[in-house]
PDB file of C-alpha atoms in Angstrom:
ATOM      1  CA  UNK A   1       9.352 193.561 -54.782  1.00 43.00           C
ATOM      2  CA  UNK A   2       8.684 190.404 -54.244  1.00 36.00           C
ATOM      3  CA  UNK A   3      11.952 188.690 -55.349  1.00 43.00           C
ATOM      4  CA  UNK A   4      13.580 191.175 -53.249  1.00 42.00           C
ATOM      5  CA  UNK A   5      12.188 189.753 -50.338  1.00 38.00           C
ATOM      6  CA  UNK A   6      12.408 186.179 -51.426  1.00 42.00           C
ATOM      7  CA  UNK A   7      16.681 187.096 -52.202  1.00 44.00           C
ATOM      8  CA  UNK A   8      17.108 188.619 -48.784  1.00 47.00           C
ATOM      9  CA  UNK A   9      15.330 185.265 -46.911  1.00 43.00           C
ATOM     10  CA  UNK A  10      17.549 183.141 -48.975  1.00 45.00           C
ATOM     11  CA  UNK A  11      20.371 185.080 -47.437  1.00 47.00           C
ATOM     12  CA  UNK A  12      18.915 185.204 -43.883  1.00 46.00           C
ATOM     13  CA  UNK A  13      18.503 181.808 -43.746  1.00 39.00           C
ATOM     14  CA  UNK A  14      21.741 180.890 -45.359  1.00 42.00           C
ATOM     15  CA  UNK A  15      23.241 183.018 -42.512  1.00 41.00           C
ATOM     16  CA  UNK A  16      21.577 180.651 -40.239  1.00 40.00           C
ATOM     17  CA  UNK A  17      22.312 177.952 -41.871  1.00 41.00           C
ATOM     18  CA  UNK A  18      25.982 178.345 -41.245  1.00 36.00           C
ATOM     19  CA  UNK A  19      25.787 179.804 -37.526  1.00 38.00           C
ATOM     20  CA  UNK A  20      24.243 176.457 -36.924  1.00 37.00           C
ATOM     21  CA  UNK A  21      27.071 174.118 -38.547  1.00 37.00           C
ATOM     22  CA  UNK A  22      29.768 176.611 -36.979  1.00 35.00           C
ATOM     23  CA  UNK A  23      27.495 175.996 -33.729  1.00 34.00           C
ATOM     24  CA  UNK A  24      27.891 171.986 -34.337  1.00 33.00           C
ATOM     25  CA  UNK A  25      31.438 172.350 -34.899  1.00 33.00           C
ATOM     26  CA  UNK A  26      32.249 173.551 -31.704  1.00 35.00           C
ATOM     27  CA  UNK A  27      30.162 171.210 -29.976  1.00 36.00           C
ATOM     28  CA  UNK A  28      33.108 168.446 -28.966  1.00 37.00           C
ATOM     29  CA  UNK A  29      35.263 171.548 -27.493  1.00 37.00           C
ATOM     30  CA  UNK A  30      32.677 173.563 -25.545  1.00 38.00           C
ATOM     31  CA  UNK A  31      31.880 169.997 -24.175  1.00 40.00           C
ATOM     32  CA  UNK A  32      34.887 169.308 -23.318  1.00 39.00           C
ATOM     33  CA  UNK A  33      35.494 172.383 -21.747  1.00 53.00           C
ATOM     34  CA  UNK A  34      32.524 171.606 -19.608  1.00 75.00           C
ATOM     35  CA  UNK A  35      33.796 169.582 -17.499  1.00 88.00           C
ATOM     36  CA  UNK A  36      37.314 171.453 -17.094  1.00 88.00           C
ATOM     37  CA  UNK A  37      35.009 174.797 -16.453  1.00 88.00           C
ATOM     38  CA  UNK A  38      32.232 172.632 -14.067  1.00 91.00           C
ATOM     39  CA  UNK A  39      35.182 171.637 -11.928  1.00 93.00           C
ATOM     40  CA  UNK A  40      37.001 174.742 -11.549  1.00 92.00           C
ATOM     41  CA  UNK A  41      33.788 176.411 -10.808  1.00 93.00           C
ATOM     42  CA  UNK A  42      33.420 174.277  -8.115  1.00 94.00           C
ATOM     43  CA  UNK A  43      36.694 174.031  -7.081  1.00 97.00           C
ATOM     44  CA  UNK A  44      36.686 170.796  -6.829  1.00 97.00           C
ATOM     45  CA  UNK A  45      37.543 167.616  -8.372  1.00 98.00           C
ATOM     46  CA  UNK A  46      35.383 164.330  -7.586  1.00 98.00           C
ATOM     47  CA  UNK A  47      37.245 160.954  -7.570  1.00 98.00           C
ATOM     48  CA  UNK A  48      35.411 158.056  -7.253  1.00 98.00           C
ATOM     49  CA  UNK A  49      36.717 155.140  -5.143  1.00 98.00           C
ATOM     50  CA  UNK A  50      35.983 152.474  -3.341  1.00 95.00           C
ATOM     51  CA  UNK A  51      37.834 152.857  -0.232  1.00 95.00           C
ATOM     52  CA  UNK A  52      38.047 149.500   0.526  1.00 93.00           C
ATOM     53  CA  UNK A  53      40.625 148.150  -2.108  1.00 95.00           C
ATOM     54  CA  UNK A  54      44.156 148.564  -0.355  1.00 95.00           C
ATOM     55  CA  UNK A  55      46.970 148.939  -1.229  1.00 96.00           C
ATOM     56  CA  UNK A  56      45.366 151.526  -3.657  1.00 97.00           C
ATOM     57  CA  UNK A  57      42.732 153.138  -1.765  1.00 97.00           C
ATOM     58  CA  UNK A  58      41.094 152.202   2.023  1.00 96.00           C
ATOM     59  CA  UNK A  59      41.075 153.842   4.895  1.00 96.00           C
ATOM     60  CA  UNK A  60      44.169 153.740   7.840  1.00 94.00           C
ATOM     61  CA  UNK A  61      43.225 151.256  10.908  1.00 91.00           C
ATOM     62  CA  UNK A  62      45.136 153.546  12.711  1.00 93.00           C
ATOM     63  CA  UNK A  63      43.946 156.866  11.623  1.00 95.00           C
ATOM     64  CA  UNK A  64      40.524 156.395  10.106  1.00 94.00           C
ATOM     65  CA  UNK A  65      42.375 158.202   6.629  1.00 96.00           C
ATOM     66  CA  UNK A  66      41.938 157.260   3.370  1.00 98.00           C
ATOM     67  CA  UNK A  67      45.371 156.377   1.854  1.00 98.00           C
ATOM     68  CA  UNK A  68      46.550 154.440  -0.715  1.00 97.00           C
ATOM     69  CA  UNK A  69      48.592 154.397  -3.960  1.00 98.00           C
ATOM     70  CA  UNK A  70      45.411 155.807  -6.157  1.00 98.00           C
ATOM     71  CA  UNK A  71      44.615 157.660  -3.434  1.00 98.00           C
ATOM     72  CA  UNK A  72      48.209 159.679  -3.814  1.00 98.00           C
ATOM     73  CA  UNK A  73      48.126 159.819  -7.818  1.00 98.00           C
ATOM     74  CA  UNK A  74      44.360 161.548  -7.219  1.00 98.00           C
ATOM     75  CA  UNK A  75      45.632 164.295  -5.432  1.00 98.00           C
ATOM     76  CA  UNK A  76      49.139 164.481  -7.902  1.00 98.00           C
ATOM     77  CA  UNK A  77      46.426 164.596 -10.628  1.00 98.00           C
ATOM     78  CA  UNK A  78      43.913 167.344  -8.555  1.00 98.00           C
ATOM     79  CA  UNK A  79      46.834 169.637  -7.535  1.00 98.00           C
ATOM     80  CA  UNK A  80      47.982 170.135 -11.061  1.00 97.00           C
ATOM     81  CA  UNK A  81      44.416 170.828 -11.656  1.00 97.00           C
ATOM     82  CA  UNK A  82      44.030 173.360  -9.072  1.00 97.00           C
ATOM     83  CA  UNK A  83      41.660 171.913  -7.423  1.00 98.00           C
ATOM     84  CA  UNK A  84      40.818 170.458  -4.121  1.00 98.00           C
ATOM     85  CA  UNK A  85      40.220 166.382  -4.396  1.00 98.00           C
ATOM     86  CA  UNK A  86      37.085 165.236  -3.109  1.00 98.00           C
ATOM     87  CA  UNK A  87      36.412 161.509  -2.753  1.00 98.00           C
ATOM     88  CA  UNK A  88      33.201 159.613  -3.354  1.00 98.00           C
ATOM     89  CA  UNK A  89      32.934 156.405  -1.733  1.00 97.00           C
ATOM     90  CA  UNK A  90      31.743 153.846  -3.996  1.00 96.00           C
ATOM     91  CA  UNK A  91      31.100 150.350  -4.570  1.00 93.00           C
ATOM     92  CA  UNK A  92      33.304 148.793  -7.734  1.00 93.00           C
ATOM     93  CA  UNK A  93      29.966 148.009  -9.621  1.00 92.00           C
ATOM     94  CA  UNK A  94      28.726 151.543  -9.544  1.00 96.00           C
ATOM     95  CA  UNK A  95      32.242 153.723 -10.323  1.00 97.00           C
ATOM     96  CA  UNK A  96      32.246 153.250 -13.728  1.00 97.00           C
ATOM     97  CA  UNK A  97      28.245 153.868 -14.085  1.00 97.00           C
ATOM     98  CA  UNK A  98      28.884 157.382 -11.274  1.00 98.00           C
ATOM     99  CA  UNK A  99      31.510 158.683 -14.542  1.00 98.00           C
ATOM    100  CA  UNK A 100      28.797 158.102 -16.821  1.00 96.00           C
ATOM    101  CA  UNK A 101      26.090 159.597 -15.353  1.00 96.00           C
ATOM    102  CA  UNK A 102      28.655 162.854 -14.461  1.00 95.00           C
ATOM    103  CA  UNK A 103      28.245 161.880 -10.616  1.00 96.00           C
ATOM    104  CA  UNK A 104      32.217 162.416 -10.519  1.00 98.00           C
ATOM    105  CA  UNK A 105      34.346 163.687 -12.869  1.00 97.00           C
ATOM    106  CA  UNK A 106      36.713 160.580 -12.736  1.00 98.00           C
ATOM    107  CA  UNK A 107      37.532 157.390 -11.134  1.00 98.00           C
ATOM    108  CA  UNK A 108      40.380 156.692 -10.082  1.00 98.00           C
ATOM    109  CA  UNK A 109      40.198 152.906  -8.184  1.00 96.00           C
ATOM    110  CA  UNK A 110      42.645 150.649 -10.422  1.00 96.00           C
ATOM    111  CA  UNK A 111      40.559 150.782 -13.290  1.00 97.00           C
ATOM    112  CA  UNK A 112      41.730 148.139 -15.796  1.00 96.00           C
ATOM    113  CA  UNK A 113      41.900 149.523 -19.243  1.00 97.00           C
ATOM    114  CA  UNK A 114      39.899 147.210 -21.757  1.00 96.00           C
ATOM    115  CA  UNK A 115      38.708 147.950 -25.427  1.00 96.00           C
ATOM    116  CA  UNK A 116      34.834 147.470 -24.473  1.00 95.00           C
ATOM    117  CA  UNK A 117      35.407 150.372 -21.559  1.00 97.00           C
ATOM    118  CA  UNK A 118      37.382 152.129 -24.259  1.00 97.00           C
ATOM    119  CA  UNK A 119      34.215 152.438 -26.407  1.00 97.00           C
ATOM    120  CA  UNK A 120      32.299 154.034 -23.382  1.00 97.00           C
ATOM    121  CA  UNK A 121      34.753 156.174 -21.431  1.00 98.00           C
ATOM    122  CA  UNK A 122      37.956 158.124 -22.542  1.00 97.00           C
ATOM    123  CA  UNK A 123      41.118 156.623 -20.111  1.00 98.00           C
ATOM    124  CA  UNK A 124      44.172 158.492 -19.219  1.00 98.00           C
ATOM    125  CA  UNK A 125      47.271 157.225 -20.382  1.00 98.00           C
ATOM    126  CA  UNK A 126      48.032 154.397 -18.325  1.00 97.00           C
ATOM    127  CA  UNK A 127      50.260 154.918 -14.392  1.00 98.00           C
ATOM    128  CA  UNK A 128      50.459 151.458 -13.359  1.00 97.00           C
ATOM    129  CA  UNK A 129      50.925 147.792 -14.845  1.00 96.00           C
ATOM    130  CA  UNK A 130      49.730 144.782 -13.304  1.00 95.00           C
ATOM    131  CA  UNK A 131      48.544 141.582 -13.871  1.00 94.00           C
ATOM    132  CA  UNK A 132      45.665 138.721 -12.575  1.00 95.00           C
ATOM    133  CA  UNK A 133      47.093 136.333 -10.284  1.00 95.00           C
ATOM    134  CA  UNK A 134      45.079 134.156  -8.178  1.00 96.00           C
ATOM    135  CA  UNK A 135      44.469 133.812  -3.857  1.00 96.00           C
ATOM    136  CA  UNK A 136      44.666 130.511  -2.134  1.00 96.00           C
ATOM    137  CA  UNK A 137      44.474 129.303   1.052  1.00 96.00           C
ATOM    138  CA  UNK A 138      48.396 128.492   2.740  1.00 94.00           C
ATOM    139  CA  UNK A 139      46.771 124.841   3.484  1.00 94.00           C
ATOM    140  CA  UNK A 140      45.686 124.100  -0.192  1.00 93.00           C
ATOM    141  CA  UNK A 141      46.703 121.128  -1.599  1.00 90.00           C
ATOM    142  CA  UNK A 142      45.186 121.757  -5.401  1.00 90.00           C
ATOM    143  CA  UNK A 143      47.680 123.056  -7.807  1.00 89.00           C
ATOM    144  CA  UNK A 144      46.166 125.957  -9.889  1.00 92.00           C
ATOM    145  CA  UNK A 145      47.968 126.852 -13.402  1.00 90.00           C
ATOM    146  CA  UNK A 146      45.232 127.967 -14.685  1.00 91.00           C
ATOM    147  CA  UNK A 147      41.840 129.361 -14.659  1.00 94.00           C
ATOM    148  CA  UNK A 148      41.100 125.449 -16.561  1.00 94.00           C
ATOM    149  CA  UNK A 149      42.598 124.180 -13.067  1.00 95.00           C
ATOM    150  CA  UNK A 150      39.336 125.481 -11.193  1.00 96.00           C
ATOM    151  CA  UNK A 151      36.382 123.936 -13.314  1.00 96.00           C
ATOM    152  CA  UNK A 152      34.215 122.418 -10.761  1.00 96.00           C
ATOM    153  CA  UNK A 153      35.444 125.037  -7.676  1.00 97.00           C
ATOM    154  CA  UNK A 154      34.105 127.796  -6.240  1.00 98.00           C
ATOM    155  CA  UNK A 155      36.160 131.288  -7.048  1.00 98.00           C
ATOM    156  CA  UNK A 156      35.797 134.791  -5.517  1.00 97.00           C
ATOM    157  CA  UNK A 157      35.668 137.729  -7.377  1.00 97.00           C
ATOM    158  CA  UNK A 158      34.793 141.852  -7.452  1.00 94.00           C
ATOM    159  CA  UNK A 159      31.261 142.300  -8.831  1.00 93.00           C
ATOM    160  CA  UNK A 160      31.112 143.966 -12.016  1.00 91.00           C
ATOM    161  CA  UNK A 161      35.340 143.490 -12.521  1.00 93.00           C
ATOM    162  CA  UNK A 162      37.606 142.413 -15.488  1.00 94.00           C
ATOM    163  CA  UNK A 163      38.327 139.900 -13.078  1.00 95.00           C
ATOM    164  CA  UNK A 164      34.702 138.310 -13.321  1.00 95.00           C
ATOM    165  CA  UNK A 165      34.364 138.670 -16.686  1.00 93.00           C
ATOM    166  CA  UNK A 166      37.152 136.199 -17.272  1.00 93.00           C
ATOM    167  CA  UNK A 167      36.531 134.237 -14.681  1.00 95.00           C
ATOM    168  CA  UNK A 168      33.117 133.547 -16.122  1.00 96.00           C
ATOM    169  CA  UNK A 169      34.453 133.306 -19.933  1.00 94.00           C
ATOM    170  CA  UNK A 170      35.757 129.702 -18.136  1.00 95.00           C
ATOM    171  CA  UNK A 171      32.473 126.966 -17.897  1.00 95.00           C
ATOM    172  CA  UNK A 172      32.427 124.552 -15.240  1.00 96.00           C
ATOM    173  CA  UNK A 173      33.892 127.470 -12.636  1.00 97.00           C
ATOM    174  CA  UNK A 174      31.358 128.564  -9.935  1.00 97.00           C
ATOM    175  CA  UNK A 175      31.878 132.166 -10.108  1.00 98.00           C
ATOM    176  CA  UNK A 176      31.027 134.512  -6.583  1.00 97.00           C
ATOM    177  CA  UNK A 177      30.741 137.787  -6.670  1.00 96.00           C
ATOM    178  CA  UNK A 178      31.139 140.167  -3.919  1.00 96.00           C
ATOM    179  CA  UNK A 179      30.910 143.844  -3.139  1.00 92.00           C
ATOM    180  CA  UNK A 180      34.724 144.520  -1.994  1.00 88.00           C
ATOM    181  CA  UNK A 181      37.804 142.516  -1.681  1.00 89.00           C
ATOM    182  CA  UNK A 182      37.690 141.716   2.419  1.00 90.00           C
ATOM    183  CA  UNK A 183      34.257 139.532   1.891  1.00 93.00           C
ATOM    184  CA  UNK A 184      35.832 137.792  -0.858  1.00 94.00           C
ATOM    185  CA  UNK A 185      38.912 137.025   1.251  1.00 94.00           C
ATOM    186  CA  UNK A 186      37.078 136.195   4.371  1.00 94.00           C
ATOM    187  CA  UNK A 187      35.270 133.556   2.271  1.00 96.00           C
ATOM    188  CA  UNK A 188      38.354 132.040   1.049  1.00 97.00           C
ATOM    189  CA  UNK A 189      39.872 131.923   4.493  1.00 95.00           C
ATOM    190  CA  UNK A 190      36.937 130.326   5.537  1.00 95.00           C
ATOM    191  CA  UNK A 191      36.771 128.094   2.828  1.00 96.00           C
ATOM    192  CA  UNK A 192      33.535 128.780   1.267  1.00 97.00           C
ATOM    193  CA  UNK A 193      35.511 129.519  -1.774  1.00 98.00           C
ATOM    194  CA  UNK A 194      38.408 127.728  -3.176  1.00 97.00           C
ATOM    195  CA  UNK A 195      40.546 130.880  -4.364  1.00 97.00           C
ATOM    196  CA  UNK A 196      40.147 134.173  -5.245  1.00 97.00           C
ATOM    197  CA  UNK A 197      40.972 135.982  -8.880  1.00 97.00           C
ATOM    198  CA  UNK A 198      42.624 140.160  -7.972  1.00 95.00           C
ATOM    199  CA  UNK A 199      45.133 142.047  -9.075  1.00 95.00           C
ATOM    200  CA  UNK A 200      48.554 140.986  -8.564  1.00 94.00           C
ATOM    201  CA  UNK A 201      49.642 144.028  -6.537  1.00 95.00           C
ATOM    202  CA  UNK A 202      46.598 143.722  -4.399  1.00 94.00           C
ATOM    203  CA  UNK A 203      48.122 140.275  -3.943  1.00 92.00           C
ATOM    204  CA  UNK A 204      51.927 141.013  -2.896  1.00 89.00           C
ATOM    205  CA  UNK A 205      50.573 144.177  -0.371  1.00 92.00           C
ATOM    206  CA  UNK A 206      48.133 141.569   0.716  1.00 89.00           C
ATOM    207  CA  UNK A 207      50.620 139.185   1.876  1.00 86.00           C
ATOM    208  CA  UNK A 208      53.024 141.550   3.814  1.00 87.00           C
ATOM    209  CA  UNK A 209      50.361 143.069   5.913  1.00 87.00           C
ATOM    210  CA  UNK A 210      47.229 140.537   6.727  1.00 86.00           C
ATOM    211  CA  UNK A 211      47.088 137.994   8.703  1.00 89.00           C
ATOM    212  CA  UNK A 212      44.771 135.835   6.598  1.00 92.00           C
ATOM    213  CA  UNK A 213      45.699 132.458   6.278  1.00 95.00           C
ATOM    214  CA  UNK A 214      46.070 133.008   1.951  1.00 95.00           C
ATOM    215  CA  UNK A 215      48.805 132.471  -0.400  1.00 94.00           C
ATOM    216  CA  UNK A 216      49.822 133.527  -3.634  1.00 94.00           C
ATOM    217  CA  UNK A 217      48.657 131.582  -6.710  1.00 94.00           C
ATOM    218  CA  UNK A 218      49.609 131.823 -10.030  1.00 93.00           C
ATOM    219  CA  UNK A 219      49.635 135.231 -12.398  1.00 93.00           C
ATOM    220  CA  UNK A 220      46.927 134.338 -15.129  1.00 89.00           C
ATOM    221  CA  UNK A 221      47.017 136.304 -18.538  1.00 79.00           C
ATOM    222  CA  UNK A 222      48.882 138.919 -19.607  1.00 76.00           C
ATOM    223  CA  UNK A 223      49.962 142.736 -17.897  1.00 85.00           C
ATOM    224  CA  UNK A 224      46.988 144.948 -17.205  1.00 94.00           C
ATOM    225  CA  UNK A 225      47.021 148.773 -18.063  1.00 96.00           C
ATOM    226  CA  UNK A 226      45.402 151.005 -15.181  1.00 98.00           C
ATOM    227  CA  UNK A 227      44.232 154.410 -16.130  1.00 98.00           C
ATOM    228  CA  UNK A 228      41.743 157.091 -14.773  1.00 98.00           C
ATOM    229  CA  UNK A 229      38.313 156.643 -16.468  1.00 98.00           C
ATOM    230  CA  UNK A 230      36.832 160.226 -17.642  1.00 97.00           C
ATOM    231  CA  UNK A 231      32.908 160.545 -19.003  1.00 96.00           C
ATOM    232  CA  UNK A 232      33.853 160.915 -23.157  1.00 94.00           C
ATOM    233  CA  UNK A 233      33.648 164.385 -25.063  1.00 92.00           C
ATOM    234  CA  UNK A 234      36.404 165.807 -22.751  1.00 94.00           C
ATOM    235  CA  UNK A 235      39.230 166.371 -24.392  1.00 93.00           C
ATOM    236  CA  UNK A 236      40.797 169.631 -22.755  1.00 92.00           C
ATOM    237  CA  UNK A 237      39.715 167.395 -19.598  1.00 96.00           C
ATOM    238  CA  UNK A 238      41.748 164.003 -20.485  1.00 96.00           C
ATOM    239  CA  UNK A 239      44.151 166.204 -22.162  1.00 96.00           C
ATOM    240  CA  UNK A 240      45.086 167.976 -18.883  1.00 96.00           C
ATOM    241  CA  UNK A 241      45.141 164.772 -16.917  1.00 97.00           C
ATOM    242  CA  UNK A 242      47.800 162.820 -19.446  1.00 98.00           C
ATOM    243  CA  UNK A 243      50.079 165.886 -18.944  1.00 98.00           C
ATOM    244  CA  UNK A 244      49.632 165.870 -15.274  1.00 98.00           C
ATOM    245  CA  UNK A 245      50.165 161.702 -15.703  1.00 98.00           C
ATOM    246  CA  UNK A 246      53.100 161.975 -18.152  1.00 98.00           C
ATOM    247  CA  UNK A 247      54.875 164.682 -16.483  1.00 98.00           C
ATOM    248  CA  UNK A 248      54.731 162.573 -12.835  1.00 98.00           C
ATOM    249  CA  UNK A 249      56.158 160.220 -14.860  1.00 97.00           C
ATOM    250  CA  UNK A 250      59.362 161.888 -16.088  1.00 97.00           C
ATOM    251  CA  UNK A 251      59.852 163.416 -13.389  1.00 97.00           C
ATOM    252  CA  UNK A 252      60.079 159.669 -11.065  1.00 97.00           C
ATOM    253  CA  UNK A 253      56.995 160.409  -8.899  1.00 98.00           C
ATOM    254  CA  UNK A 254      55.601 157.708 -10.039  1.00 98.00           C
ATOM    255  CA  UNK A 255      58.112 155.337  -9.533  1.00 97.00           C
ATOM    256  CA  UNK A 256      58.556 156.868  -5.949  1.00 98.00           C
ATOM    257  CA  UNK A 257      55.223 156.042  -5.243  1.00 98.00           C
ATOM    258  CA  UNK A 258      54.934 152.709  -6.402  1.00 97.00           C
ATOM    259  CA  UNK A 259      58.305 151.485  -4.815  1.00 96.00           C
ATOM    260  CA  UNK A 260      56.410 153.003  -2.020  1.00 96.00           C
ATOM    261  CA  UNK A 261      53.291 150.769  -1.949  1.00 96.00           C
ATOM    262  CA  UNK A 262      54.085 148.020  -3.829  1.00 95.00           C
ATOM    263  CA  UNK A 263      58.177 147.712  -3.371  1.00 93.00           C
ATOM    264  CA  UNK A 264      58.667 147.663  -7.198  1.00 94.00           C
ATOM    265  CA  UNK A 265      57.975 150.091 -10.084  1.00 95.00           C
ATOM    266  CA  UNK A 266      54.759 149.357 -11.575  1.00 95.00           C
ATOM    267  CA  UNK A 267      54.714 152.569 -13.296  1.00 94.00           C
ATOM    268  CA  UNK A 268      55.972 151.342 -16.627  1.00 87.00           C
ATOM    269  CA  UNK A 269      54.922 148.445 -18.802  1.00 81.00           C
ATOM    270  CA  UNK A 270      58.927 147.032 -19.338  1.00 61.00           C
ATOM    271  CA  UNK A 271      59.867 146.042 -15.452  1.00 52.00           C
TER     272      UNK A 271
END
């Protein structure tokens, strides 16, 4: 009687047992599908960006809009979603930490792909290429080749961006960080900084359309991959997003919208 009961124990909890590894198994996926399911619940998909970065996302002097090249891929990438894009206005030091703590599902604000952000958030695959090029002011005298050039000058940066990370792998640069771009270039026009480290699109849309008093300096380092950054374990997620990506990409949308904004096709990596 006794090893009867013991036997059918032993096969109750062996039952258990593997409900609970088929249970871990399935973990990744139903997380995944979390997100994908959270979303279309809601209907909506939240972008963070900053709003303040153009030409990829800031708001229309003349409309009061938000606009922009990132601005246009986030509602490519929301309508193949089915869902309605909703944009969170955030400062570049907190997007990265709002995907993390699943304030948005995604941000999508020229986030520079990097294998240190690769080990904390999944990326699409990548819809623009850029580079690092410096700001200067049109009177500057100083000829910058390098990031060397500037050891004992002041140089603007984002706060919390690739670009201040290099800028302070350099000693003997004073390195300022600001919240958003037009403090950093209102500084430099103003001379309280000597240049300013952006992207290199940033830099060419710049130059057509303010009236700052800046110039272009050199590009420093190599091409830059831009991707959307997605909180990890979503792989149904990501995986819908590189199809949405890939597709606009075959298809020349893309392209069309970066001849658009930036007056060349930054859409591929060979240009």
């Amino acid at each position: 009687m006794v090893e009867a009961v013991t036997k059918q124990r032993r096969r109750r909890c062996a039952a258990a047992g593997v409900a609970a590894a088929c249970v871990t198994m399935l973990l990744p996926v139903a997380h995944g599908a979390d997100l994908m399911n959270e979303a279309r619940a809601r209907g909506v998909l939240r972008i963070a960006v900053e709003g303040t970065y153009p030409p990829f996302n800031f708001k229309d002097p003349k409309t009061g809009h938000l606009t922009g090249y990132d601005v246009e891929v986030a509602r490519l990438v929301a309508a193949g979603l089915k869902l309605k894009p909703q944009f969170v206005f955030t400062e570049w030091s907190a997007i990265l930490p709002a995907v993390s703590a699943g304030k948005v599902d995604a941000a999508i604000s020229q986030v520079i792909i990097t294998p240190e952000r690769e080990q904390a958030y999944d990326f699409s695959v990548p819809y623009t290429y850029s580079s690092f090029q410096l700001i200067v002011r049109k009177n500057e005298r100083a000829t910058y080749r390098s990031l060397a050039d500037l050891k004992g000058r002041k140089l603007g940066v984002r706060q919390g961006s690739v670009f201040e990370q290099q800028a302070r792998q350099v000693k003997g640069i004073e390195v300022r960080s600001y919240p958003a771009v037009p403090e950093n270039l209102q500084d430099l026009a103003f001379g309280r900084i000597d240049a300013s480290l952006d992207d290199s699109l940033m830099v060419s849309y710049l130059l057509k359309h303010s009236e700052l008093p800046v110039k272009a300096g050199p590009h420093i380092g190599r091409d830059a991959r831009i991707g959307i950054a997605i909180r990890k374990g979503n792989p149904q997620f990501k995986a819908a997003v590189d199809k949405i990506l890939n597709g606009a990409r075959a298809d020349g949308t893309l392209r069309r919208l970066s001849l658009r904004w930036f007056g060349i096709d930054a859409s591929s990596a060979t240009r």
